[in-house]
Structure formats: structure tokens, C-alpha cells
PDB file of C-alpha atoms and ligand atoms in Angstrom:
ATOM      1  CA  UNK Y  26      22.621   6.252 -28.453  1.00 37.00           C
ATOM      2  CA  UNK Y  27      20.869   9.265 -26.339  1.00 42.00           C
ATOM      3  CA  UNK Y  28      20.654   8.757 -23.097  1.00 42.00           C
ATOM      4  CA  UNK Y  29      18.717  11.557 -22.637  1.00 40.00           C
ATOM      5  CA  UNK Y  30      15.861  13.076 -23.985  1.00 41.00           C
ATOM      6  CA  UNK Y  31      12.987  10.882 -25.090  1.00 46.00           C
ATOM      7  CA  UNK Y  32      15.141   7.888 -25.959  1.00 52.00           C
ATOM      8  CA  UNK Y  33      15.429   7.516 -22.023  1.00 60.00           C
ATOM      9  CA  UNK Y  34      11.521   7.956 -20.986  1.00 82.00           C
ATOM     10  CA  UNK Y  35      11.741   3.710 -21.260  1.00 90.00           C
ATOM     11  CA  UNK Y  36      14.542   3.447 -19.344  1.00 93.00           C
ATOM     12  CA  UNK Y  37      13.164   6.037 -16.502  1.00 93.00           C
ATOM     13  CA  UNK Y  38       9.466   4.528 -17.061  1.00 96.00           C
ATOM     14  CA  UNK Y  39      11.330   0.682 -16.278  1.00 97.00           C
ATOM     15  CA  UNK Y  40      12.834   2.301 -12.960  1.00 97.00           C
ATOM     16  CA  UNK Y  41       9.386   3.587 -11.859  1.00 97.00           C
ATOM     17  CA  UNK Y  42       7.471   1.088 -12.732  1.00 98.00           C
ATOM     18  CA  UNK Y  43       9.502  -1.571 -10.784  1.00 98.00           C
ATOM     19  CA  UNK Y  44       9.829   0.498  -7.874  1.00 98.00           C
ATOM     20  CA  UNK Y  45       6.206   0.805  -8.110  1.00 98.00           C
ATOM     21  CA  UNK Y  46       5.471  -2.512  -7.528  1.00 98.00           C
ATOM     22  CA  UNK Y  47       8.552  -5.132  -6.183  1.00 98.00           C
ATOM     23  CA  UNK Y  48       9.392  -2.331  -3.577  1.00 97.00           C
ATOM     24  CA  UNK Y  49       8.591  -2.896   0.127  1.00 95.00           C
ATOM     25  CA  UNK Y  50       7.289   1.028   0.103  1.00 94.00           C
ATOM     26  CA  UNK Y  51       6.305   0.797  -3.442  1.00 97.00           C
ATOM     27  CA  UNK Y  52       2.870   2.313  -4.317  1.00 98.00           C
ATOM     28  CA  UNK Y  53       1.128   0.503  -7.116  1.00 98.00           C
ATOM     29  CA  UNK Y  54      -2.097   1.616  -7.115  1.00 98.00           C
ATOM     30  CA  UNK Y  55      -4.023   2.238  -9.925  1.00 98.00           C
ATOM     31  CA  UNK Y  56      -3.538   6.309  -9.630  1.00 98.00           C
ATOM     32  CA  UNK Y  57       0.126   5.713  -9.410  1.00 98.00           C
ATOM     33  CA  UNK Y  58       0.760   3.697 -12.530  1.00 98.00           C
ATOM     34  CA  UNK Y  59      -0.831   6.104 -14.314  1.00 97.00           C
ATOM     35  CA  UNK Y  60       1.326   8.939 -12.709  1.00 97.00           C
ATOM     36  CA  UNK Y  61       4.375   6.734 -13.982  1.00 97.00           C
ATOM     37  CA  UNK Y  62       2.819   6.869 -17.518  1.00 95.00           C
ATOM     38  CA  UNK Y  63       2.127  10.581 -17.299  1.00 94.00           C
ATOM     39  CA  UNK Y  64       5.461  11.852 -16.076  1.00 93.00           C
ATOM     40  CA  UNK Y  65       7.070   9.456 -18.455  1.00 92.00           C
ATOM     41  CA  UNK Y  66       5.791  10.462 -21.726  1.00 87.00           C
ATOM     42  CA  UNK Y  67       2.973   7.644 -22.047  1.00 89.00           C
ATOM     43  CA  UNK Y  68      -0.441   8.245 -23.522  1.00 87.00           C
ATOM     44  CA  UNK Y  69      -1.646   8.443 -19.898  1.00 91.00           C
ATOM     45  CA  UNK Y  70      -5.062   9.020 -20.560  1.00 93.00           C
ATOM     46  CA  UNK Y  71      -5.703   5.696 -22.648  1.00 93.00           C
ATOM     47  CA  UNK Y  72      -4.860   3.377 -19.206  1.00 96.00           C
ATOM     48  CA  UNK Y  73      -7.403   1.449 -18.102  1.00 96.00           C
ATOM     49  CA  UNK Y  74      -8.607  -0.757 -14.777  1.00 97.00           C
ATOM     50  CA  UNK Y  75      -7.833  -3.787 -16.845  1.00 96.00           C
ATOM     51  CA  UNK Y  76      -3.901  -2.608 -17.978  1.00 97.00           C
ATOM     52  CA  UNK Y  77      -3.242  -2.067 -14.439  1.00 97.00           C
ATOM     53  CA  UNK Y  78      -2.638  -5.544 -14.138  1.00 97.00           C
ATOM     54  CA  UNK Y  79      -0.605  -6.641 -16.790  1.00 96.00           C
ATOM     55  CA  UNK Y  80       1.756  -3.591 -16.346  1.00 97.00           C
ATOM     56  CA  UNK Y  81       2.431  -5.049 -12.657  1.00 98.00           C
ATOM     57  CA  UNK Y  82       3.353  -8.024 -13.717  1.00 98.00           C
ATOM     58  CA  UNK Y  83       5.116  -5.924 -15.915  1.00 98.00           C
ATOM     59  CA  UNK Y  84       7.161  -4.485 -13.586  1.00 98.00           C
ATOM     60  CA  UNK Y  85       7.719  -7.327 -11.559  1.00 98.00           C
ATOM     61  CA  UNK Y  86       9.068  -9.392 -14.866  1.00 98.00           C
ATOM     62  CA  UNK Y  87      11.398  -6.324 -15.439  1.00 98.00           C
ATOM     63  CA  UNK Y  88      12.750  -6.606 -11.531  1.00 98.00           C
ATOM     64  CA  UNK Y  89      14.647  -9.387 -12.970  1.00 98.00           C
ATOM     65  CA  UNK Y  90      17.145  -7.737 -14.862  1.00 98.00           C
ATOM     66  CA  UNK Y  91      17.642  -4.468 -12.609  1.00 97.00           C
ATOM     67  CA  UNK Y  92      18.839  -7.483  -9.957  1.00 96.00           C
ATOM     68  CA  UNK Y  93      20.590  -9.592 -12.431  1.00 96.00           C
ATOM     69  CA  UNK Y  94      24.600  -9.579 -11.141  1.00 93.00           C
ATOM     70  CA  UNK Y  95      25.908 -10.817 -14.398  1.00 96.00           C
ATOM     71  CA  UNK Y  96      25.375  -9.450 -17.962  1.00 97.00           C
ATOM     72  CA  UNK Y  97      24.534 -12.397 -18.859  1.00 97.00           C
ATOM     73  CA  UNK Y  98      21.830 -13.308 -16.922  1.00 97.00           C
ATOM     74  CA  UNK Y  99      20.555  -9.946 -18.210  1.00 98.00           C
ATOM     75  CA  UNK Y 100      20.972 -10.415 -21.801  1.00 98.00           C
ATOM     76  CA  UNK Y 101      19.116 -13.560 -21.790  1.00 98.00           C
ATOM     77  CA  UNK Y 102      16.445 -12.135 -19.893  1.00 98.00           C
ATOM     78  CA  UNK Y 103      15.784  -9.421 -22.221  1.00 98.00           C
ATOM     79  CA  UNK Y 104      16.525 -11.961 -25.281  1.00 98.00           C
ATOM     80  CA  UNK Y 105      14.022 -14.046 -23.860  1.00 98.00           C
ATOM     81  CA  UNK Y 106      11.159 -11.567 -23.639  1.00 98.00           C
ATOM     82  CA  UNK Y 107      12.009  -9.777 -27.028  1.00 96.00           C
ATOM     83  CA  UNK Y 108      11.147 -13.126 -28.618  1.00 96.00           C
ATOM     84  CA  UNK Y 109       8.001 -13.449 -26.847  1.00 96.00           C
ATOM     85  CA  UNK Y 110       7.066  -9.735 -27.346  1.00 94.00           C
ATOM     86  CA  UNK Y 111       4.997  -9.143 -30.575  1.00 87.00           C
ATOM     87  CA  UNK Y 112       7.353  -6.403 -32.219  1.00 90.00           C
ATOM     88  CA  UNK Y 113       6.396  -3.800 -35.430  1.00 90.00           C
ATOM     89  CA  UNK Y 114       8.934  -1.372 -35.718  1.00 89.00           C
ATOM     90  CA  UNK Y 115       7.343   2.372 -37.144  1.00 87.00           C
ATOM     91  CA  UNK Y 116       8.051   5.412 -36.950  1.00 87.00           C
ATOM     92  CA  UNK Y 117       5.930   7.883 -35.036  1.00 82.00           C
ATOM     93  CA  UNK Y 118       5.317  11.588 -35.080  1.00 82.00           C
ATOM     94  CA  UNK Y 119       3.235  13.080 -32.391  1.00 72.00           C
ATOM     95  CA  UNK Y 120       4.178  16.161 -30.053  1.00 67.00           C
ATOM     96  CA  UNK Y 121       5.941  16.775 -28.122  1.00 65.00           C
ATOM     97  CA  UNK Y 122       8.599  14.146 -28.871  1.00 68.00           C
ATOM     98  CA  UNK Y 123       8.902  14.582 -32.905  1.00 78.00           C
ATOM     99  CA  UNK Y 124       9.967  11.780 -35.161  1.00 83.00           C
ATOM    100  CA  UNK Y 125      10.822   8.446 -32.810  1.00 80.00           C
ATOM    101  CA  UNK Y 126      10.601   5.091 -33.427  1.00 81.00           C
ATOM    102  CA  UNK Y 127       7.798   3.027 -31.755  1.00 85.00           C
ATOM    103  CA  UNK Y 128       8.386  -0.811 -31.078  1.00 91.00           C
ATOM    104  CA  UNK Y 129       4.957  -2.005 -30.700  1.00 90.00           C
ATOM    105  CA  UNK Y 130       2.101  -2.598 -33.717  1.00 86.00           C
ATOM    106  CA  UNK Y 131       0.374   0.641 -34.133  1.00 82.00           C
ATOM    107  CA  UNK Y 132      -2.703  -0.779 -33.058  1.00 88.00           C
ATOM    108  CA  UNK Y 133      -1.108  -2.463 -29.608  1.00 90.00           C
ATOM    109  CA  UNK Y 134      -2.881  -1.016 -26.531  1.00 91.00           C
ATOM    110  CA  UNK Y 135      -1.124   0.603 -24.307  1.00 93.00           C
ATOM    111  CA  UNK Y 136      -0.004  -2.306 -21.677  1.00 94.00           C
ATOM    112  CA  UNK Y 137       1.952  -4.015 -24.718  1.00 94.00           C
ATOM    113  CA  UNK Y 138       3.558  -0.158 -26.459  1.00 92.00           C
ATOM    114  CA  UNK Y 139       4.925  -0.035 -22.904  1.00 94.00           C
ATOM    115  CA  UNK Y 140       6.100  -2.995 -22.775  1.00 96.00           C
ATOM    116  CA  UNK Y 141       8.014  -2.606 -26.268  1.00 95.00           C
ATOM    117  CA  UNK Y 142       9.075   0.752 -25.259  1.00 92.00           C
ATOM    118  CA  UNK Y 143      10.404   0.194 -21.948  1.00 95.00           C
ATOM    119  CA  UNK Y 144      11.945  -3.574 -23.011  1.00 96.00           C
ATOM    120  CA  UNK Y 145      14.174  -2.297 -26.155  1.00 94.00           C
ATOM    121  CA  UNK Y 146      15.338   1.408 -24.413  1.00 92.00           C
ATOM    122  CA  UNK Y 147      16.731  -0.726 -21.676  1.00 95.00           C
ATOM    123  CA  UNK Y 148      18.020  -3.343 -24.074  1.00 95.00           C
ATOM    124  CA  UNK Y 149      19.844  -0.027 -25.999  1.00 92.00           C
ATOM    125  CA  UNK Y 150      21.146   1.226 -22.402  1.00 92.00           C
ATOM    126  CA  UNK Y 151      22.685  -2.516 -21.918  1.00 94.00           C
ATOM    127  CA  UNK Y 152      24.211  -2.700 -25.724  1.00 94.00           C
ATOM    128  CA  UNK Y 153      26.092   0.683 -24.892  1.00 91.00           C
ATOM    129  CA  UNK Y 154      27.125   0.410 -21.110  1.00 93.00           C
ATOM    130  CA  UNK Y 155      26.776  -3.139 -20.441  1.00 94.00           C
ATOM    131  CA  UNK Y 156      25.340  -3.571 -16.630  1.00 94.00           C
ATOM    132  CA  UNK Y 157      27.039  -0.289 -15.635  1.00 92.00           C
ATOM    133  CA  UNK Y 158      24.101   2.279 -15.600  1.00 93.00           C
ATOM    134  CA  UNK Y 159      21.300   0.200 -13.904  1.00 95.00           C
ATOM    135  CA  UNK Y 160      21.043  -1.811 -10.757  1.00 95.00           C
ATOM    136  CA  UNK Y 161      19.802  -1.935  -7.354  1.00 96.00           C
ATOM    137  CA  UNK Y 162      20.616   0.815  -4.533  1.00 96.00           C
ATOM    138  CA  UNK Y 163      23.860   0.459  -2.302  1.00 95.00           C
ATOM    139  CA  UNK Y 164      22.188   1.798   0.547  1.00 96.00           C
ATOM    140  CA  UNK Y 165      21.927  -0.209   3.555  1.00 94.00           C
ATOM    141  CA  UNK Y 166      17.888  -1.468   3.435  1.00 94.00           C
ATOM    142  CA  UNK Y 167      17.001   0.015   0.421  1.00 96.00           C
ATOM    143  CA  UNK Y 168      15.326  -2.228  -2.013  1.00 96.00           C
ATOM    144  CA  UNK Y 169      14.444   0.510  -5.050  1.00 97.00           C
ATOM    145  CA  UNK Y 170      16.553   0.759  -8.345  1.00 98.00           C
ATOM    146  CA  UNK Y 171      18.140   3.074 -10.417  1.00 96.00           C
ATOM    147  CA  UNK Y 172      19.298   3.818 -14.079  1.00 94.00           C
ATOM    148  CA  UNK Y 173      21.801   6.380 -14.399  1.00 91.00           C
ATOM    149  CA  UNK Y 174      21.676   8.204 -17.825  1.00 80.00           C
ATOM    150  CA  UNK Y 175      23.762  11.134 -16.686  1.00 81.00           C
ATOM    151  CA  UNK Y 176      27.101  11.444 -18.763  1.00 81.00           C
ATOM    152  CA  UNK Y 177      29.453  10.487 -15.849  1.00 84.00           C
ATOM    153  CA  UNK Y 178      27.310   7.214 -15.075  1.00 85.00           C
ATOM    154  CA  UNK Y 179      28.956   6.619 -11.210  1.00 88.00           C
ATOM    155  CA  UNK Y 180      25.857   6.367  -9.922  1.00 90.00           C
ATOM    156  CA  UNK Y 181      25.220   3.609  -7.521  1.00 93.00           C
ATOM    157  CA  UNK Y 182      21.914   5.139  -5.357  1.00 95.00           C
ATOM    158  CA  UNK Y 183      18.541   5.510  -6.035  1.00 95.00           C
ATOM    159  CA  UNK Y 184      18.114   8.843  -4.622  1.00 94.00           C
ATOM    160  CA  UNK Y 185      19.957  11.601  -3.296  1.00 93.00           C
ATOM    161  CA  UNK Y 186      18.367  10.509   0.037  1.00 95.00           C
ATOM    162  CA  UNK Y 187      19.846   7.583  -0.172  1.00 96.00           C
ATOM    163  CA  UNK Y 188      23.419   8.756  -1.438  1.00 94.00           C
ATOM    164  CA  UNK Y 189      23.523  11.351   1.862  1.00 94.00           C
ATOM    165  CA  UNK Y 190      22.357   9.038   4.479  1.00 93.00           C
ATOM    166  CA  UNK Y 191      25.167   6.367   3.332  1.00 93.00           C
ATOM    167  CA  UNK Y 192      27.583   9.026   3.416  1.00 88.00           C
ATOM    168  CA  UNK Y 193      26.434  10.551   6.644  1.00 89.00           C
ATOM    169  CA  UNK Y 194      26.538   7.039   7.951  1.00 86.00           C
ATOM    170  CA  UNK Y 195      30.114   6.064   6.591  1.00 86.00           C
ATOM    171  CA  UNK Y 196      31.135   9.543   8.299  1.00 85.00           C
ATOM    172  CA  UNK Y 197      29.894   8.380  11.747  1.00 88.00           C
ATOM    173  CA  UNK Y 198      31.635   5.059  11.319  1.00 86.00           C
ATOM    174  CA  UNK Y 199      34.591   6.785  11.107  1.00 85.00           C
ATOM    175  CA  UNK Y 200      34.721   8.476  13.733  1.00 85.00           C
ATOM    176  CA  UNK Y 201      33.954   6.113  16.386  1.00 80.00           C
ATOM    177  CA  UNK Y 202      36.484   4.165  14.962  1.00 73.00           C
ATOM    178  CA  UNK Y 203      39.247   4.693  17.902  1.00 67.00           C
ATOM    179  CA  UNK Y 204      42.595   5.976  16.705  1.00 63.00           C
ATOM    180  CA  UNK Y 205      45.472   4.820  17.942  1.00 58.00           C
ATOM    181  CA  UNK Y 206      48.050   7.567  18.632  1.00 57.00           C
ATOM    182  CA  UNK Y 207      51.056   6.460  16.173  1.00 55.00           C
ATOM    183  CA  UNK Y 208      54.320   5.148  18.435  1.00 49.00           C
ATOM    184  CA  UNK Y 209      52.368   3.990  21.318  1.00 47.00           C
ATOM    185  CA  UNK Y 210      50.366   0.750  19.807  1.00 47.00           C
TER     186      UNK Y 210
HETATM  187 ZN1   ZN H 402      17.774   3.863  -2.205  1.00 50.92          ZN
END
């Protein structure tokens, strides 16, 4: 499986769209959810008031599996809404991402090709690396996810920000920590 390139525009589109809207600093307004579609490779333009909805709920159904601790809980999750998810398999040829499959019926709106999209890229990312590329950020009141498609797949933050203030912070620990001068304790 690619997990980059277009193949991953779900998985990224997931991430963004849950830390849109389950995330204390999360924005999702209307203008932002669109943004998300944009930047992800969406037909942007075709959103609507009325999808707005529905894709937050979206998002918030999705929160589920970035926080679920067991693959398990995960796979039946994503089992769960596969069944309930009206699926057409086809393949698609539009620019700029050239022949792709798309999961939804041709004539799904937008809210439910999302859905299909985002729901079977992230079930791909879990058949290939289990729980290991997604989750929720290790820094200390951080409440956004991630999905880690790079190669190496250690990633555990959702930002650099975050990465560098946990490490500046575990530095500082350190160092207060008194050392006792070996021989004399
Ligand atoms: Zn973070």
C-alpha cells in the first residue's frame, strides 16, 4: 500500500477533520471544513451549509478509533461502520490524481464520498501497520491526533510544536534533577 501520495489524502483528511472538531482548540466552522476538503484533495467547491453537519459528526464518529488503545477495539469500529456505509467500488479518473479507486456510488454527495474515502484509507493504513501509525499526541495537554505516513513511522506527536516543547521540557526535568556526586551518597 502507498502511504503517500493520493492514497493518503483519507488518512490526512481523517486527522484534520477530527482535530477540527473533538479538539478543545479545534476550529470547525463552516470555512474550515471546507479548507480540510481543499487542502486534502476533495471536490471543495461542491460542500454545502447542509454537509457541514454530517461531516462533524463525521469527525467526531472517526475520534473513536484515533483513541482506541487496542486494535481491536479499532477493527470493530471500522468493521462496524463499513457495514453501515453504502459502498460502490469504481474507478475514477480526474486530474490531478489519475486513475484511483473511489469507494462511494458515483452519484453519493460529497458528505458520504468522504466518508468512504477517509473510512477505507484508514482501514488500509490499519491492515498494513496495525495501530502503529495513528493515535493521539504524547504531549502533556494536547488533545489533537496524528497519522504518520512517513517511511520510518516513530512518530508519536502531532506537530513539531509539540515534539520540541516535550523535549525542551524533558531537558529541564533533567536538570533540576539533583545529582548526587558518586562516593558520597
Ligand atoms: Zn500535540
Amino acid at each position: 500500500m502507498q502511504i503517500t501520495g493520493y492514497k493518503s489524502q483519507g488518512v490526512a483528511a481523517a486527522v484534520d477533520l477530527v482535530n477540527a472538531v473533538t479538539t478543545v482548540e479545534g476550529d470547525a466552522s463552516f470555512a474550515a471544513l471546507r479548507e480540510i476538503l481543499r487542502v486534502n484533495g476533495f471536490f471543495w467547491h461542491e460542500f454545502e451549509e447542509r454537509d457541514a453537519e454530517p461531516l462533524r459528526r463525521w469527525g467526531r464518529t472517526l475520534r473513536e478509533f484515533f483513541d482506541a488503545a487496542e486494535l481491536e477495539t479499532a477493527v470493530s469500529l471500522l468493521n462496524e461502520l463499513m457495514l453501515e456505509l453504502p459502498m460502490h467500488p469504481h474507478l475514477a479518473d480526474h486530474d490531478p490524481h489519475g486513475l484511483h479507486l473511489h469507494f462511494a456510488p458515483p452519484t453519493a454527495r460529497l458528505p458520504h464520498r468522504f466518508r468512504a474515502s477517509t473510512l477505507m484509507q484508514l482501514s488500509e493504513l490499519v491492515v498494513q501497520h496495525g495501530l502503529g501509525r495513528t493515535g493521539t499526541c504524547a504531549a502533556e495537554g494536547c488533545d489533537r491526533v496524528y497519522a504518520d505516513t512517513s517511511r520510518a513511522g516513530r512518530r508519536r506527536f502531532c506537530s513539531e510544536a509539540c515534539a520540541n516543547r516535550t523535549n525542551v521540557a524533558a531537558f529541564r526535568a533533567r536538570r533540576r534533577t539533583p545529582r548526587t556526586p558518586e562516593g558520597t551518597g
